[in-house]
mmCIF file of C-alpha atoms in Angstrom:
data_model
loop_
_atom_site.group_PDB
_atom_site.id
_atom_site.type_symbol
_atom_site.label_atom_id
_atom_site.label_comp_id
_atom_site.label_asym_id
_atom_site.label_seq_id
_atom_site.Cartn_x
_atom_site.Cartn_y
_atom_site.Cartn_z
ATOM 1 C CA MET A 113 -98.235 22.733 -83.303
ATOM 2 C CA MET A 114 -96.896 25.176 -85.528
ATOM 3 C CA THR A 115 -99.415 27.342 -87.622
ATOM 4 C CA MET A 116 -98.631 27.795 -91.260
ATOM 5 C CA ASN A 117 -100.573 28.847 -94.346
ATOM 6 C CA ARG A 118 -100.016 27.502 -97.842
ATOM 7 C CA MET A 119 -99.569 30.312 -100.327
ATOM 8 C CA ALA A 120 -99.248 29.512 -104.049
ATOM 9 C CA ALA A 121 -96.036 31.172 -105.522
ATOM 10 C CA THR A 122 -96.266 33.094 -108.971
ATOM 11 C CA ASN A 123 -95.573 31.092 -112.022
ATOM 12 C CA MET A 124 -91.909 32.251 -112.835
ATOM 13 C CA SER A 125 -92.314 31.394 -116.558
ATOM 14 C CA GLY A 126 -94.979 33.924 -117.322
ATOM 15 C CA ALA A 127 -97.229 31.117 -118.819
ATOM 16 C CA PRO A 128 -100.801 31.506 -117.879
ATOM 17 C CA SER A 129 -101.827 29.194 -115.125
ATOM 18 C CA THR A 130 -104.703 26.468 -115.489
ATOM 19 C CA ASN A 131 -106.751 24.919 -112.970
ATOM 20 C CA MET A 132 -106.688 21.420 -114.773
ATOM 21 C CA PRO A 133 -105.476 18.704 -112.473
ATOM 22 C CA GLU A 134 -103.402 17.011 -115.233
ATOM 23 C CA MET A 135 -101.272 20.289 -115.682
ATOM 24 C CA MET A 136 -100.013 20.275 -112.233
ATOM 25 C CA PRO A 137 -96.836 18.490 -111.184
ATOM 26 C CA ALA A 138 -97.159 15.636 -108.791
ATOM 27 C CA SER A 139 -94.818 17.560 -106.357
ATOM 28 C CA MET A 140 -96.358 20.726 -106.664
ATOM 29 C CA PRO A 141 -93.250 22.901 -106.323
ATOM 30 C CA ASN A 142 -95.212 26.121 -106.591
ATOM 31 C CA MET A 143 -96.443 25.752 -103.028
ATOM 32 C CA VAL A 144 -94.731 27.117 -100.065
ATOM 33 C CA MET A 145 -95.320 26.972 -96.257
ATOM 34 C CA VAL A 146 -95.678 30.481 -94.837
ATOM 35 C CA PRO A 147 -96.023 31.302 -90.903
ATOM 36 C CA ARG A 148 -99.408 32.598 -89.761
ATOM 37 C CA CYS A 149 -99.010 35.579 -87.699
ATOM 38 C CA THR A 150 -100.797 38.821 -86.238
ATOM 39 C CA MET A 151 -100.242 41.700 -88.469
ATOM 40 C CA LYS A 152 -100.459 45.257 -87.451
ATOM 41 C CA MET A 153 -99.863 48.444 -89.889
ATOM 42 C CA GLU A 154 -99.448 52.002 -88.629
ATOM 43 C CA LYS A 155 -98.460 55.278 -89.996
ATOM 44 C CA CYS A 156 -95.342 56.742 -88.709
ATOM 45 C CA THR A 157 -93.313 59.798 -89.487
ATOM 46 C CA GLY A 158 -91.921 59.644 -93.000
ATOM 47 C CA GLY A 159 -93.967 56.344 -93.875
ATOM 48 C CA MET A 160 -95.723 53.311 -92.147
ATOM 49 C CA LYS A 161 -94.751 50.349 -90.046
ATOM 50 C CA ILE A 162 -95.756 46.759 -90.309
ATOM 51 C CA THR A 163 -95.339 44.818 -86.951
ATOM 52 C CA CYS A 164 -95.819 40.840 -87.606
ATOM 53 C CA MET A 165 -96.329 38.910 -84.355
ATOM 54 C CA CYS A 166 -96.210 34.929 -83.882
ATOM 55 C CA ASP A 167 -97.626 33.242 -80.794
ATOM 56 C CA ASP A 168 -95.830 29.872 -81.655
ATOM 57 C CA PRO A 169 -92.168 30.122 -81.071
ATOM 58 C CA THR A 170 -91.408 27.792 -84.243
ATOM 59 C CA ALA A 171 -93.255 29.783 -86.531
ATOM 60 C CA CYS A 172 -91.873 33.126 -85.097
ATOM 61 C CA THR A 173 -88.137 31.624 -85.730
ATOM 62 C CA MET A 174 -89.056 30.747 -89.261
ATOM 63 C CA MET A 175 -90.484 34.090 -90.029
ATOM 64 C CA GLN A 176 -87.250 35.692 -88.433
ATOM 65 C CA ASN A 177 -85.206 33.581 -90.458
ATOM 66 C CA LEU A 178 -87.070 34.447 -93.746
ATOM 67 C CA CYS A 179 -86.901 37.923 -93.032
ATOM 68 C CA THR A 180 -83.207 37.717 -92.466
ATOM 69 C CA MET A 181 -82.572 35.993 -95.513
ATOM 70 C CA MET A 182 -84.839 38.227 -97.682
ATOM 71 C CA ALA A 183 -84.152 41.656 -96.101
ATOM 72 C CA GLY A 184 -83.005 44.109 -98.939
ATOM 73 C CA GLY A 185 -85.458 43.045 -101.238
ATOM 74 C CA MET A 186 -88.450 44.572 -102.510
ATOM 75 C CA CYS A 187 -91.059 44.789 -99.579
ATOM 76 C CA SER A 188 -94.726 44.357 -100.656
ATOM 77 C CA VAL A 189 -98.134 43.406 -99.030
ATOM 78 C CA ALA A 190 -100.805 41.424 -100.911
ATOM 79 C CA CYS A 191 -104.520 41.566 -99.568
ATOM 80 C CA MET A 192 -106.853 38.691 -100.662
ATOM 81 C CA MET A 193 -110.433 37.923 -100.157
ATOM 82 C CA ASN A 194 -111.948 34.572 -101.097
ATOM 83 C CA GLY A 195 -108.734 33.549 -102.934
ATOM 84 C CA MET A 196 -108.833 36.685 -105.337
ATOM 85 C CA MET A 197 -106.151 39.502 -104.895
ATOM 86 C CA VAL A 198 -108.031 42.829 -103.684
ATOM 87 C CA CYS A 199 -105.031 44.804 -103.490
ATOM 88 C CA CYS A 200 -101.096 44.527 -103.704
ATOM 89 C CA CYS A 201 -98.829 47.403 -102.514
ATOM 90 C CA ASN A 202 -95.345 47.205 -103.790
ATOM 91 C CA LEU A 203 -93.396 49.632 -101.550
ATOM 92 C CA THR A 204 -90.916 50.403 -104.035
ATOM 93 C CA MET A 205 -91.124 54.320 -103.025
ATOM 94 C CA GLY A 206 -89.270 54.141 -99.871
ATOM 95 C CA ALA A 207 -86.468 52.436 -97.911
ATOM 96 C CA CYS A 208 -87.717 49.291 -96.047
ATOM 97 C CA LYS A 209 -85.945 48.369 -92.902
ATOM 98 C CA VAL A 210 -86.484 44.865 -91.040
ATOM 99 C CA GLU A 211 -85.899 44.673 -87.176
ATOM 100 C CA MET A 212 -86.563 41.663 -85.101
ATOM 101 C CA THR A 213 -88.742 41.760 -81.987
ATOM 102 C CA LYS A 214 -89.133 39.209 -79.427
ATOM 103 C CA ASP A 215 -92.343 37.558 -80.857
ATOM 104 C CA GLY A 216 -91.724 38.489 -84.724
ATOM 105 C CA CYS A 217 -90.520 41.509 -86.830
ATOM 106 C CA CYS A 218 -91.024 45.049 -87.607
ATOM 107 C CA VAL A 219 -90.825 46.542 -91.019
ATOM 108 C CA THR A 220 -90.639 50.214 -91.479
ATOM 109 C CA CYS A 221 -90.817 51.717 -94.861
ATOM 110 C CA THR A 222 -89.951 55.416 -95.102
ATOM 111 C CA SER A 223 -89.233 58.082 -97.395
ATOM 112 C CA GLY A 224 -87.937 61.668 -97.059
ATOM 113 C CA ASP A 225 -89.662 62.619 -100.122
ATOM 114 C CA LYS A 226 -93.163 64.288 -99.190
ATOM 115 C CA ALA A 227 -95.061 62.568 -102.176
ATOM 116 C CA CYS A 228 -93.368 59.240 -101.570
ATOM 117 C CA CYS A 229 -94.075 59.388 -97.839
ATOM 118 C CA ASP A 230 -97.805 60.001 -98.820
ATOM 119 C CA MET A 231 -97.856 57.174 -101.247
ATOM 120 C CA ILE A 232 -96.514 54.904 -98.468
ATOM 121 C CA GLN A 233 -99.235 55.918 -96.067
ATOM 122 C CA GLY A 234 -102.035 55.821 -98.882
ATOM 123 C CA CYS A 235 -100.957 52.039 -98.976
ATOM 124 C CA CYS A 236 -101.112 51.732 -95.218
ATOM 125 C CA ASP A 237 -104.570 53.163 -95.260
ATOM 126 C CA CYS A 238 -105.611 50.852 -98.015
ATOM 127 C CA MET A 239 -104.424 47.714 -96.407
ATOM 128 C CA THR A 240 -105.727 48.759 -93.099
ATOM 129 C CA ALA A 241 -109.120 48.883 -94.549
ATOM 130 C CA CYS A 242 -108.434 45.304 -96.306
ATOM 131 C CA MET A 243 -107.478 44.033 -93.067
ATOM 132 C CA LYS A 244 -110.581 45.519 -91.425
ATOM 133 C CA THR A 245 -113.055 43.711 -93.733
ATOM 134 C CA GLY A 246 -111.675 40.366 -93.344
ATOM 135 C CA CYS A 247 -108.913 40.082 -96.058
ATOM 136 C CA THR A 248 -105.895 37.791 -95.706
ATOM 137 C CA CYS A 249 -102.715 39.770 -95.965
ATOM 138 C CA CYS A 250 -99.403 38.498 -96.846
ATOM 139 C CA LEU A 251 -96.114 40.243 -96.084
ATOM 140 C CA MET A 252 -93.501 39.679 -99.213
ATOM 141 C CA MET A 253 -89.643 40.249 -99.410
ATOM 142 C CA GLY A 254 -88.472 40.056 -102.759
ATOM 143 C CA GLY A 255 -91.520 38.342 -103.945
ATOM 144 C CA THR A 256 -91.201 35.594 -101.308
ATOM 145 C CA PRO A 257 -93.952 35.255 -98.629
ATOM 146 C CA VAL A 258 -92.517 36.059 -95.043
ATOM 147 C CA CYS A 259 -95.710 35.888 -93.154
ATOM 148 C CA CYS A 260 -99.364 35.650 -93.500
ATOM 149 C CA CYS A 261 -102.291 37.134 -91.518
ATOM 150 C CA MET A 262 -105.796 36.071 -91.391
ATOM 151 C CA CYS A 263 -107.888 39.046 -89.805
#
């Protein structure tokens, strides 16, 4: 059985969201199914590396397809606890490269600029700390969730 998480997509109209049921459309188009994975973040020369691994072959294939389709878009990681965003790191200060692995994908974000490298590695430290304390982390490319990790 494929393991997925439901993630709420952002409201593209810019209108504030409400919790009133009568305001929700019947088909709920703002929900998307995201593969659940194991995520590992580590510093590397010039930046950081994010490795996403799925045990389920179907979830792995879906994640790899999403990564292939969304590659080249802005890469970001959102960390949430109890449904509230704790941290969101937009990795705009470096070049992000996606490589497929046998059980998922590996995203490497690096920069030749020392200050940008320090920011990328600072994001790595922040997200690692969030994951250690139990946050749910979601890797996004171009604003689209690609995989989700519940640590």
